[in-house]
mmCIF file of C-alpha atoms and ligand atoms in Angstrom:
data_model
loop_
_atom_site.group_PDB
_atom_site.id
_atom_site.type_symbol
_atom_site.label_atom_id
_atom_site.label_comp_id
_atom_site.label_asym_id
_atom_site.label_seq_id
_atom_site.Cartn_x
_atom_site.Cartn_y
_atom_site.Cartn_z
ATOM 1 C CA UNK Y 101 20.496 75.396 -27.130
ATOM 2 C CA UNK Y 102 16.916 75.006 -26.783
ATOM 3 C CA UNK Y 103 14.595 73.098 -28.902
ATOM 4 C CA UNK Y 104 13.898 74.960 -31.911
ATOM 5 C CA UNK Y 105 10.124 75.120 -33.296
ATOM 6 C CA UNK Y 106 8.728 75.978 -36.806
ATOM 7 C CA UNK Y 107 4.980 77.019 -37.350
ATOM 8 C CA UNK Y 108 4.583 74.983 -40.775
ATOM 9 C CA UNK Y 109 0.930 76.240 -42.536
ATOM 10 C CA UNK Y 110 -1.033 73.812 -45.205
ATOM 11 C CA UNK Y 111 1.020 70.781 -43.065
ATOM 12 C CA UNK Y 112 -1.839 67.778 -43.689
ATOM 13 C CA UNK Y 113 -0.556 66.825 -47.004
ATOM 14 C CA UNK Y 114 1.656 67.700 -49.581
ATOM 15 C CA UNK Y 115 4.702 69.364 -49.321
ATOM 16 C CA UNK Y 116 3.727 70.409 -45.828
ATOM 17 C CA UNK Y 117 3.166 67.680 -44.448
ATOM 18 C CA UNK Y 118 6.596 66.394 -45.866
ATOM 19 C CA UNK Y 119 8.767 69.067 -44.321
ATOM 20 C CA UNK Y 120 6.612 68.720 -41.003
ATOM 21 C CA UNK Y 121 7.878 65.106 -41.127
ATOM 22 C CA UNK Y 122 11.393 65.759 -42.179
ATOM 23 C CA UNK Y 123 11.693 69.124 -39.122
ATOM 24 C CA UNK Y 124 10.257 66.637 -36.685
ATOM 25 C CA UNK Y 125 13.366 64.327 -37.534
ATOM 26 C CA UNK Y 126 15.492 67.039 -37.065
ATOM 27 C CA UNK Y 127 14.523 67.589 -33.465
ATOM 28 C CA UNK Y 128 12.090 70.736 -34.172
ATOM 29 C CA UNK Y 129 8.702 71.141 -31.787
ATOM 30 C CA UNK Y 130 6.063 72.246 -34.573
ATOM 31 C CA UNK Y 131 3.158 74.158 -34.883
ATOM 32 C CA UNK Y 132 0.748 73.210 -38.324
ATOM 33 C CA UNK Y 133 -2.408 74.129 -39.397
ATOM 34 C CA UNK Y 134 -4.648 73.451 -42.741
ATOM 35 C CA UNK Y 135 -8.414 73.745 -42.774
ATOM 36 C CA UNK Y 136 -10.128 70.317 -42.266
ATOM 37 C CA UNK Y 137 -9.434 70.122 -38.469
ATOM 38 C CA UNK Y 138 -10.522 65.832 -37.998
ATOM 39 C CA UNK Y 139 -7.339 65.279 -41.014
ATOM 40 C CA UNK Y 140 -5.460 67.710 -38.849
ATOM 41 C CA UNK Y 141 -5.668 65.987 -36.020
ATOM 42 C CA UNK Y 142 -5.032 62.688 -37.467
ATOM 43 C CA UNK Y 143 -2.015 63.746 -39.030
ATOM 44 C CA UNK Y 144 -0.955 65.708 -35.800
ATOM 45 C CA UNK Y 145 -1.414 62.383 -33.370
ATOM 46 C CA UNK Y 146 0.326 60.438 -36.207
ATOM 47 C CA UNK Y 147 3.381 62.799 -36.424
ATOM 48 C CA UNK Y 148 3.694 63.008 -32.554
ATOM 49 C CA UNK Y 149 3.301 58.855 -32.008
ATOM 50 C CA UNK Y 150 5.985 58.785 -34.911
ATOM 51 C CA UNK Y 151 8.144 61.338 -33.678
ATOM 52 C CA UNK Y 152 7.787 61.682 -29.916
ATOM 53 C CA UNK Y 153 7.942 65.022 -30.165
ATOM 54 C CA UNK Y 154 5.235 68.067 -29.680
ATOM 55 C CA UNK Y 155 3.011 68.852 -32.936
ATOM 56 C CA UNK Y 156 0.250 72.181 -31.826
ATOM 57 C CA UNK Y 157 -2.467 71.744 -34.375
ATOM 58 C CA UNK Y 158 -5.261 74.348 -35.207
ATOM 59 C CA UNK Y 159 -7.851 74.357 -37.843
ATOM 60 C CA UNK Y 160 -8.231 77.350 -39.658
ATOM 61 C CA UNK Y 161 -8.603 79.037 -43.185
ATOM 62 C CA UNK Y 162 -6.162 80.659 -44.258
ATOM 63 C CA UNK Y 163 -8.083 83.765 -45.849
ATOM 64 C CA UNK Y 164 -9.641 84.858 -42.384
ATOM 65 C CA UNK Y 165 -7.250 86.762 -40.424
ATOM 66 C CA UNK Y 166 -8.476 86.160 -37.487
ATOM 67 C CA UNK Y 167 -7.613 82.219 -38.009
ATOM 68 C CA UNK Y 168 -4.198 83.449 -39.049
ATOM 69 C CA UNK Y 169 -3.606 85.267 -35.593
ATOM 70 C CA UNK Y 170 -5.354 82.317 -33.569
ATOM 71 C CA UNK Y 171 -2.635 79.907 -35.230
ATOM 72 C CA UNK Y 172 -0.278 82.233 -34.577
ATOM 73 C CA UNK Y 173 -0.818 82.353 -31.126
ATOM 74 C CA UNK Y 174 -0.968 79.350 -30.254
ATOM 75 C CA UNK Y 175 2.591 78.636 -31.738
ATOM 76 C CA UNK Y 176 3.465 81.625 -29.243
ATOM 77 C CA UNK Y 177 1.368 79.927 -26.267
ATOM 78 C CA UNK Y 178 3.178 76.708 -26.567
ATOM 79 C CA UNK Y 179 6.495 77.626 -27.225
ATOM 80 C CA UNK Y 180 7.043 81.126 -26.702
ATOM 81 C CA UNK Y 181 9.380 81.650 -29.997
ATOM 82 C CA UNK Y 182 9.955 80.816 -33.329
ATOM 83 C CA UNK Y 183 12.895 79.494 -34.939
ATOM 84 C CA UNK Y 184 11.324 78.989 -38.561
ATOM 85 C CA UNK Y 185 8.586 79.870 -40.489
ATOM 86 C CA UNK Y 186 7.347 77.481 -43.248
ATOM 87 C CA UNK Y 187 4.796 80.034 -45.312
ATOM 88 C CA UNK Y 188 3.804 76.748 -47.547
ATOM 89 C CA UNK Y 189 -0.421 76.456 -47.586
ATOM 90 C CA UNK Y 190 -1.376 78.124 -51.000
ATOM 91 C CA UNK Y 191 -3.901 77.738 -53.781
ATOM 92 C CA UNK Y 192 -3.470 77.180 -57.420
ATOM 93 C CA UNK Y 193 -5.533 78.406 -60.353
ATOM 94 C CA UNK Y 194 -5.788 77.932 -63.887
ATOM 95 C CA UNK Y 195 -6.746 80.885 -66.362
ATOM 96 C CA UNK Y 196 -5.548 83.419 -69.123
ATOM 97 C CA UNK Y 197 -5.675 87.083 -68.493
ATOM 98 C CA UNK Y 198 -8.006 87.524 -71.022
ATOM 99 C CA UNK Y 199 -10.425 85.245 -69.551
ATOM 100 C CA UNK Y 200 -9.502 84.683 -65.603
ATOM 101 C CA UNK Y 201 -12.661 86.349 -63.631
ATOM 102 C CA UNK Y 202 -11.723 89.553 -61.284
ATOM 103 C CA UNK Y 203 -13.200 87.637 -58.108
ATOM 104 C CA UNK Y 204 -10.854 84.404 -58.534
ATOM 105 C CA UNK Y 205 -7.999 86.502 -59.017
ATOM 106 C CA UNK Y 206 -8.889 88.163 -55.453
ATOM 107 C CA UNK Y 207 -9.207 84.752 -53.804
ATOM 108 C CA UNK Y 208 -5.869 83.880 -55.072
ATOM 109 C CA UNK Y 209 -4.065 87.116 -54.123
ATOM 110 C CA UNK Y 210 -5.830 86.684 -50.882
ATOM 111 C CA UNK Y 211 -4.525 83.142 -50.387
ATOM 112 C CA UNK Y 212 -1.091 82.879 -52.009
ATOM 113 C CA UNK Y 213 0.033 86.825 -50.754
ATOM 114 C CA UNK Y 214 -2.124 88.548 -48.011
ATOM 115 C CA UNK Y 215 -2.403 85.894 -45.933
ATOM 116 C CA UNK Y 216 1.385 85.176 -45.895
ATOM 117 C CA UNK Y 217 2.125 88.128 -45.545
ATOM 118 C CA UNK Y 218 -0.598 88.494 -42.377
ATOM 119 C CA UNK Y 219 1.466 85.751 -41.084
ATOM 120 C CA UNK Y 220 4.745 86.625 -41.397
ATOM 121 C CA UNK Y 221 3.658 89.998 -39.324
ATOM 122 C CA UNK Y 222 2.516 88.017 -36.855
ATOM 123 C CA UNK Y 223 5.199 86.215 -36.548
ATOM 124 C CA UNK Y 224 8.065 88.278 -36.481
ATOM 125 C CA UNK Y 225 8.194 89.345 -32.940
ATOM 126 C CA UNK Y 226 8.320 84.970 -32.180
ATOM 127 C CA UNK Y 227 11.240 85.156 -34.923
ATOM 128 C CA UNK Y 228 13.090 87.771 -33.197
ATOM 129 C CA UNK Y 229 13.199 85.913 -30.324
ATOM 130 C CA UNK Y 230 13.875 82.571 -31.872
ATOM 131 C CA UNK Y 231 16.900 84.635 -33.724
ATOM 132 C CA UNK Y 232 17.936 86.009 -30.296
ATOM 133 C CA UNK Y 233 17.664 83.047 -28.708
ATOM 134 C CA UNK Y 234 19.867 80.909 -31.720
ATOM 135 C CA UNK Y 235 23.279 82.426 -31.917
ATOM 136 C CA UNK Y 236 24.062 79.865 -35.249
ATOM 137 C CA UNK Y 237 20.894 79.637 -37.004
ATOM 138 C CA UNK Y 238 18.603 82.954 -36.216
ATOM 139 C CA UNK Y 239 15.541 82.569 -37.163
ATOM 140 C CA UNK Y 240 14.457 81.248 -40.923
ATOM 141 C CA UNK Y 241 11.528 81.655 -43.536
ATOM 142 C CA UNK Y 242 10.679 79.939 -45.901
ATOM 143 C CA UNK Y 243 8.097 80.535 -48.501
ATOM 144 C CA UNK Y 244 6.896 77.990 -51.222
ATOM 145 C CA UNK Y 245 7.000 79.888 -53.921
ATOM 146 C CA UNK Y 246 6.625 78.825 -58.083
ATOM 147 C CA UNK Y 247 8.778 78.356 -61.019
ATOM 148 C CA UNK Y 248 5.794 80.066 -62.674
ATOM 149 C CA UNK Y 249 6.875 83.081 -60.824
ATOM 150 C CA UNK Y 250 10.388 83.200 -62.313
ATOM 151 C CA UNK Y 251 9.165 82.491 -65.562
ATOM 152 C CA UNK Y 252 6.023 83.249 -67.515
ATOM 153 C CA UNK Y 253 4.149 80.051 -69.077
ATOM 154 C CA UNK Y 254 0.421 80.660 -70.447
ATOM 155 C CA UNK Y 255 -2.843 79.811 -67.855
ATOM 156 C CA UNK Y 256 -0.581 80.351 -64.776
ATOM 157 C CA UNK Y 257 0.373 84.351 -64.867
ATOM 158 C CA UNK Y 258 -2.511 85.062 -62.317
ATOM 159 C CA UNK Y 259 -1.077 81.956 -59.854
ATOM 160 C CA UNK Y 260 2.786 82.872 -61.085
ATOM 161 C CA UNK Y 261 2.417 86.822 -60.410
ATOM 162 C CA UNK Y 262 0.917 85.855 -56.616
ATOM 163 C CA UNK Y 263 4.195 83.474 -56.262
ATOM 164 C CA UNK Y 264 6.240 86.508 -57.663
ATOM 165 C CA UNK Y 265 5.508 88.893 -55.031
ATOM 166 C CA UNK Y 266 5.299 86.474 -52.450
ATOM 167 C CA UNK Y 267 9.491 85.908 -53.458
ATOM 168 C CA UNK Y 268 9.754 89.946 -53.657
ATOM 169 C CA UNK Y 269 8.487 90.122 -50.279
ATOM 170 C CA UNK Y 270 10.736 87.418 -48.823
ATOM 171 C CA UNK Y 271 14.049 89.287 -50.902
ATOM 172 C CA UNK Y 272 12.956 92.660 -48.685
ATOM 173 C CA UNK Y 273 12.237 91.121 -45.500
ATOM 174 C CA UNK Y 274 15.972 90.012 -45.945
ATOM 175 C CA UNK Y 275 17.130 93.306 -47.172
ATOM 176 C CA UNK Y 276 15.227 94.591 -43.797
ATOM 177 C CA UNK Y 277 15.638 92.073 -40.955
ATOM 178 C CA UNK Y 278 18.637 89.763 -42.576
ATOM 179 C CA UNK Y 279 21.144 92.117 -40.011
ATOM 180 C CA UNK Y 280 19.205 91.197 -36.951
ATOM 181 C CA UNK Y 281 19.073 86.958 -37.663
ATOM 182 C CA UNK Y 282 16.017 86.073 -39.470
ATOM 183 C CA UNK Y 283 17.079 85.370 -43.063
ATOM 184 C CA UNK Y 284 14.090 84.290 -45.787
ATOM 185 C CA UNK Y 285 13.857 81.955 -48.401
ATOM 186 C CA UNK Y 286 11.320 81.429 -51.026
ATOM 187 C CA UNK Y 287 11.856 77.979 -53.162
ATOM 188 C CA UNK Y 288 10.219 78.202 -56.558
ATOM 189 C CA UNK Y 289 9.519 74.510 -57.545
ATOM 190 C CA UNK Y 290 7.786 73.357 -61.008
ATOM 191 C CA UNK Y 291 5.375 70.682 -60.822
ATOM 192 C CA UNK Y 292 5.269 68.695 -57.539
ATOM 193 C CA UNK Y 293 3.658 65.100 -56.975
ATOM 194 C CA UNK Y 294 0.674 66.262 -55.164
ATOM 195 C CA UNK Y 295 -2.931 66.769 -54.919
ATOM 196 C CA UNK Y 296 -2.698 69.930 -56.342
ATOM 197 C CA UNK Y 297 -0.609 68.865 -59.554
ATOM 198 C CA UNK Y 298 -3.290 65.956 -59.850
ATOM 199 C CA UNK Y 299 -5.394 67.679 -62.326
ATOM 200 C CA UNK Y 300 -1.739 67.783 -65.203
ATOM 201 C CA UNK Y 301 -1.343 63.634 -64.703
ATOM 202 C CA UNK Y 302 -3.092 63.295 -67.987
ATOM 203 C CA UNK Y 303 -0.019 65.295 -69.683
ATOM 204 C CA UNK Y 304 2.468 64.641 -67.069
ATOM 205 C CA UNK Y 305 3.327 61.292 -65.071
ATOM 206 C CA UNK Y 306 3.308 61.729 -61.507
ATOM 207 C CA UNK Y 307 6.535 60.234 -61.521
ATOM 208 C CA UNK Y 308 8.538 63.071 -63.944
ATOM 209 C CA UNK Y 309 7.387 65.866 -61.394
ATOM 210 C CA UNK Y 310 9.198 66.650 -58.147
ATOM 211 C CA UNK Y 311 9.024 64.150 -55.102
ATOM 212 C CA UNK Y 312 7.357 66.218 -52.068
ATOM 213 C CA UNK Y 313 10.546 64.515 -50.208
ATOM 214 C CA UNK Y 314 13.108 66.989 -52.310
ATOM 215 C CA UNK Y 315 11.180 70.150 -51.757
ATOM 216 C CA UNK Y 316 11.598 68.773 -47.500
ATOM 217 C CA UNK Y 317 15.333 68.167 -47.662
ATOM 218 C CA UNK Y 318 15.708 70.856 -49.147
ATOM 219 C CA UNK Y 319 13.986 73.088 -46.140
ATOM 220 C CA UNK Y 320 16.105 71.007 -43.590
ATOM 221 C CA UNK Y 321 19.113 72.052 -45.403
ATOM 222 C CA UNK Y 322 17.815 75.758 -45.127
ATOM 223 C CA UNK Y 323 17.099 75.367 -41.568
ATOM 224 C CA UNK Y 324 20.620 74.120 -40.854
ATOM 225 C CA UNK Y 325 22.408 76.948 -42.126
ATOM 226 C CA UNK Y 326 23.959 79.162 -40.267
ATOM 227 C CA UNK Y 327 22.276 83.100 -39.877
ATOM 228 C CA UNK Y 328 25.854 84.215 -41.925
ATOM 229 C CA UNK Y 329 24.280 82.712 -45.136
ATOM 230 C CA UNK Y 330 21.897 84.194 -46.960
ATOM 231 C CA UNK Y 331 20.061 82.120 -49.784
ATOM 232 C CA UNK Y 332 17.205 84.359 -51.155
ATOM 233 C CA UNK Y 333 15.456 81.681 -53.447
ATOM 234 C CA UNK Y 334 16.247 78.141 -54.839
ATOM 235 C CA UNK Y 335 14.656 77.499 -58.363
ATOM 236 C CA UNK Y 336 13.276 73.309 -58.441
ATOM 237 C CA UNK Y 337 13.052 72.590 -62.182
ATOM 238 C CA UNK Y 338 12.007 69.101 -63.314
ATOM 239 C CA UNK Y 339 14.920 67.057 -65.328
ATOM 240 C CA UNK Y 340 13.791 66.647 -68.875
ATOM 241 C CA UNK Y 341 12.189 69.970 -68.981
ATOM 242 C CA UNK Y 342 14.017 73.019 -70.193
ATOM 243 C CA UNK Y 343 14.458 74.194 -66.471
ATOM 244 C CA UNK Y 344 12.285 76.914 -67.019
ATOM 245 C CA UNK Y 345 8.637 75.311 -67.318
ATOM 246 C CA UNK Y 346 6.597 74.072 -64.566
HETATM 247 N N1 NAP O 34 2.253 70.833 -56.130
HETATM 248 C C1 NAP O 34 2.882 71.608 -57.002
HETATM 249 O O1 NAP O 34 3.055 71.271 -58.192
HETATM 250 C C2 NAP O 34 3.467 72.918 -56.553
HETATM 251 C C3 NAP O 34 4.449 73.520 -57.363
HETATM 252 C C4 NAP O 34 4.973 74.750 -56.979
HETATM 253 C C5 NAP O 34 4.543 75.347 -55.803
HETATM 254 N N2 NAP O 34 3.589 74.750 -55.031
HETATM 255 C C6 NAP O 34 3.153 75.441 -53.817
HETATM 256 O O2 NAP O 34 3.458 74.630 -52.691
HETATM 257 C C7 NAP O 34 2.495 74.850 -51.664
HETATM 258 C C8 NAP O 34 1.929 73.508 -51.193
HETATM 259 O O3 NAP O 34 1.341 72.858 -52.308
HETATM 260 P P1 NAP O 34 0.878 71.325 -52.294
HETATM 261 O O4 NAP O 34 1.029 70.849 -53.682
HETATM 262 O O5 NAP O 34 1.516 70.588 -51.180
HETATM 263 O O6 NAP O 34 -0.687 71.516 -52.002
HETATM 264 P P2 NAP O 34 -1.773 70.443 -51.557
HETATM 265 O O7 NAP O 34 -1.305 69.056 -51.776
HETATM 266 O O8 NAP O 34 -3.038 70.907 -52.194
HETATM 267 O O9 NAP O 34 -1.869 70.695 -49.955
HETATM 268 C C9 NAP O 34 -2.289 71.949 -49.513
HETATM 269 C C10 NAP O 34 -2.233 72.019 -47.996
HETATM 270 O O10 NAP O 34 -2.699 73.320 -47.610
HETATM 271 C C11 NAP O 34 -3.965 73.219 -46.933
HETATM 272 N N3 NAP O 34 -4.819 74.273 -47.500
HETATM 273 C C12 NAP O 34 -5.279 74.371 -48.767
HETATM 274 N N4 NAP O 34 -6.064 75.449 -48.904
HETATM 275 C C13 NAP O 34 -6.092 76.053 -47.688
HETATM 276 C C14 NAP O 34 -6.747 77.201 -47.187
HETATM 277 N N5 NAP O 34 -7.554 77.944 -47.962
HETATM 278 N N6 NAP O 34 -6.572 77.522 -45.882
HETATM 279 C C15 NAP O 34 -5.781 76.761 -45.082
HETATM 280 N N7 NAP O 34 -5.131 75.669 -45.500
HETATM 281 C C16 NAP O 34 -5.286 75.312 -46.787
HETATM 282 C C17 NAP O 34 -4.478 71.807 -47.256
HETATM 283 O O11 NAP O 34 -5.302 71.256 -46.238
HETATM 284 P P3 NAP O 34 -6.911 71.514 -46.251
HETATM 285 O O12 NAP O 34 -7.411 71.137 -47.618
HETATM 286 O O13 NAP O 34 -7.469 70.688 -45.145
HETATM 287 O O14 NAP O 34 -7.054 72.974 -45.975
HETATM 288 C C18 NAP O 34 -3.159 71.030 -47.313
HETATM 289 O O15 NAP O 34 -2.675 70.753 -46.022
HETATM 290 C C19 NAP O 34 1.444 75.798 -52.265
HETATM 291 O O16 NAP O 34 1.714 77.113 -51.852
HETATM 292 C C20 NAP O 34 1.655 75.670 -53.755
HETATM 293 O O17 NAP O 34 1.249 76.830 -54.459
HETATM 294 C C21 NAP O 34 3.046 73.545 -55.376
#
């Protein structure tokens, strides 16, 4: 079989950067991108002196299409298909409905749903091939996703409904390409120990909310599966919650 590769987006930290580390030591070739291209590139000599294996990095933003195609092809340049998909970079916002102003709630649609969904077109002809070319695995995707968009909790409906659709839209691309090999999964976590969940700490410990390590096993497990199994979305609640807050 040949070496698989996953395109990994918002890989310099985080979660991303977490399931970068754990596909690299599972024998992937990766592609990742984020927008500050000297912490890129750190983190992409870092992971290939740690790995030995080949990391493509690219700067770009993810709400300018035209850095969402360059990425894309140079995941295409390098390796010619793609075996998974890690839709991961996203933004996060705080607001009621009453209150949130129209122009945030465009950047965030723009971030957390049109631009996956820009990349997920452009990747599906790689993903056909990777499926072709991987009689047991096809081709995966995997979308992080929100608890907040399973269930509604106040100041996050803007954030959850973006996370929402971006699980509706993984559900139909399986109702639509499932058949053929690639099979999607979005994985709705509550709070993660990250940058992003830095501004709750005051509320909630860092060490209550989800390890970044968790959310990574879990994608290797995804990536392992075989194309027969079909696992539309995993809900990550925090223990000591009631499962159903962030
Ligand atoms: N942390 C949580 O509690 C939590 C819970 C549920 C779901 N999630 C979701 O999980 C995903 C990852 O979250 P995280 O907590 O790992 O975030 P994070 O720690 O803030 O890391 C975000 C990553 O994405 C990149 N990024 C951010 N904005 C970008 C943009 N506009 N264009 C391109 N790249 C961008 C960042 O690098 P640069 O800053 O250099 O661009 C970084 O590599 C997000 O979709 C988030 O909504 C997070």
């Amino acid at each position: 079989m040949a070496t698989r590769t996953a395109l990994i987006t918002g890989a310099s930290r985080g979660i991303g950067l977490a399931i970068a580390e754990r596909l690299l030591a599972d024998g992937f070739d990766i592609t990742i991108s984020a927008r500050d291209p000297e912490k890129l590139a750190a983190v992409a000599e870092r992971l290939r002196e740690r790995s030995g294996r080949r990391v493509v990095a690219l700067a770009g933003e993810l709400g300018d299409p035209s850095a969402v195609e360059a990425v894309t092809q140079a995941h295409h340049e390098a390796y010619g298909a793609m075996s998974a998909l890690v839709l991961n970079a996203g933004v996060g916002t705080l607001g009621s409905i009453g209150e949130i102003p129209m122009n945030r709630f465009q950047k965030v649609v723009d971030l957390n749903l049109r631009a996956p969904l820009h990349y997920l077109q452009q990747s599906l002809p790689l993903l056909r091939k990777g499926a072709e070319a991987d009689e047991v695995h096809g081709a995966k995707v995997v979308a992080l996703a929100s608890i907040t968009g399973v269930f509604a909790e106040p100041q996050l409906g803007i954030y959850g409904a973006t996370k929402a659709a971006l699980s509706l839209l993984i559900d139909t691309l399986n109702i639509e390409q499932s058949a053929s090999g690639i099979t999607g999964t979005s994985i709705a976590p509550a709070y993660v120990d990250t940058d992003m969940a830095a501004w709750k700490h005051g509320e909630l410990a860092p060490e209550s909310m989800i390890p970044t390590s968790d959310v990574a096993e879990l994608v290797g497990a995804l990536v392992a599966m075989n194309r027969r199994t079909l696992i539309g979305q995993v809900v990550m609640a925090r223990s000591g919650s009631d499962g159903r807050r962030a």
